[in-house]
CSV table of C-alpha atoms in Angstrom, one decimal:
chain,number,residue,atom,x,y,z
A,1,MET,CA,11.5,-16.2,1.9
A,2,ALA,CA,13.7,-13.5,0.3
A,3,SER,CA,10.7,-11.9,-1.5
A,4,GLN,CA,8.8,-11.8,1.8
A,5,ASN,CA,11.7,-9.9,3.4
A,6,ARG,CA,11.8,-7.5,0.4
A,7,TYR,CA,8.1,-6.8,0.7
A,8,GLN,CA,8.4,-6.2,4.5
A,9,GLU,CA,11.1,-3.7,3.8
A,10,LEU,CA,8.9,-2.0,1.2
A,11,ALA,CA,6.1,-1.9,3.8
A,12,ILE,CA,8.4,0.1,6.0
A,13,VAL,CA,9.8,2.4,3.3
A,14,LEU,CA,6.4,3.2,1.7
A,15,PRO,CA,4.9,5.3,4.5
A,16,LEU,CA,8.2,7.0,5.2
A,17,GLY,CA,8.6,7.9,1.5
A,18,GLY,CA,5.0,9.1,1.4
A,19,THR,CA,5.6,11.3,4.5
A,20,ILE,CA,8.7,12.8,2.9
A,21,LEU,CA,6.6,13.8,-0.1
A,22,PHE,CA,4.5,16.1,2.1
A,23,ILE,CA,7.1,18.0,4.0
A,24,PRO,CA,7.3,21.7,3.3
A,25,PRO,CA,10.5,21.7,1.2
A,26,TYR,CA,8.9,19.4,-1.4
A,27,LEU,CA,5.5,21.2,-1.2
A,28,SER,CA,7.2,24.5,-1.8
A,29,ILE,CA,8.5,23.3,-5.1
A,30,PHE,CA,4.9,23.1,-6.4
A,31,SER,CA,3.5,26.1,-4.5
A,32,ARG,CA,3.3,28.5,-7.5
A,33,ALA,CA,0.6,30.3,-9.4
A,34,GLU,CA,0.5,28.0,-12.3
A,35,PHE,CA,-2.4,25.9,-13.5
A,36,VAL,CA,-2.7,22.7,-15.5
A,37,PHE,CA,-6.2,22.3,-17.1
A,38,GLY,CA,-7.4,25.0,-14.7
A,39,ILE,CA,-6.2,23.1,-11.6
A,40,PRO,CA,-3.5,24.5,-9.4
A,41,VAL,CA,-0.2,22.6,-9.7
A,42,MET,CA,-0.1,22.3,-5.9
A,43,HIS,CA,-3.4,20.5,-5.8
A,44,LEU,CA,-2.4,18.1,-8.6
A,45,TYR,CA,0.8,17.3,-6.7
A,46,VAL,CA,-0.9,16.7,-3.4
A,47,PHE,CA,-3.7,14.6,-4.7
A,48,GLY,CA,-1.4,12.8,-7.2
A,49,ALA,CA,1.1,11.8,-4.5
A,50,TRP,CA,-1.8,10.7,-2.2
A,51,LEU,CA,-3.3,8.6,-5.0
A,52,ALA,CA,0.1,7.0,-5.8
A,53,GLY,CA,0.5,6.2,-2.1
A,54,ILE,CA,-2.9,4.5,-2.0
A,55,LEU,CA,-2.3,2.5,-5.2
A,56,LEU,CA,1.2,1.4,-4.0
A,57,THR,CA,-0.2,0.3,-0.6
A,58,ALA,CA,-3.0,-1.7,-2.4
A,59,LEU,CA,-0.4,-3.5,-4.6
A,60,LEU,CA,1.8,-4.2,-1.6
A,61,SER,CA,-1.1,-5.6,0.5
A,62,ARG,CA,-2.1,-7.8,-2.4
A,63,ARG,CA,1.4,-9.2,-2.5
A,64,PHE,CA,1.3,-9.9,1.2
A,65,ILE,CA,-2.0,-11.7,0.8
A,66,ARG,CA,-0.5,-13.9,-2.0
A,67,ILE,CA,2.6,-14.7,0.2
A,68,ALA,CA,0.4,-15.6,3.1
A,69,ALA,CA,-1.9,-17.8,1.0
A,70,ALA,CA,1.1,-19.6,-0.4
A,71,ALA,CA,2.6,-20.3,3.0
A,72,ASP,CA,-0.8,-21.6,4.4
A,73,PRO,CA,-1.0,-25.4,3.6
A,74,GLY,CA,-4.6,-26.0,4.5
A,75,PRO,CA,-7.6,-25.7,2.1
A,76,PRO,CA,-9.4,-22.3,2.3
A,77,GLU,CA,-12.7,-23.8,3.6
A,78,SER,CA,-11.0,-25.3,6.7
A,79,ARG,CA,-9.0,-22.3,7.8
A,80,GLY,CA,-9.8,-21.1,11.3
A,81,LYS,CA,-12.4,-23.8,11.9
A,82,THR,CA,-12.3,-26.3,14.8
A,83,ALA,CA,-13.4,-29.9,14.5
A,84,ILE,CA,-16.8,-29.1,15.8
A,85,ASP,CA,-17.3,-26.2,13.4
A,86,ALA,CA,-16.2,-28.4,10.4
A,87,GLY,CA,-19.0,-30.9,11.2
A,88,ASN,CA,-16.7,-33.5,12.6
A,89,PRO,CA,-17.6,-34.9,16.0
A,90,PRO,CA,-15.0,-34.5,18.7
A,91,ASP,CA,-12.9,-37.6,19.6
């Protein structure tokens, strides 16, 4: 249960941290006329931060799916089915 709370806190902090990376004071750090492999530093920063946010979100959602699967006691094929859907006649 402690790990679930930790991941819930990360789910709140991740978008906030991602938003902070795109506010003007941080963007102005990389707003200069320098290039890396012919690509402006500003573009590398924006797309790199964006990609990092996507990857971290994917990892976090994968953890939530594992936690939810561990908490669900039923077999996967019977989840969300009623007695009629599962082929069992009603009582």
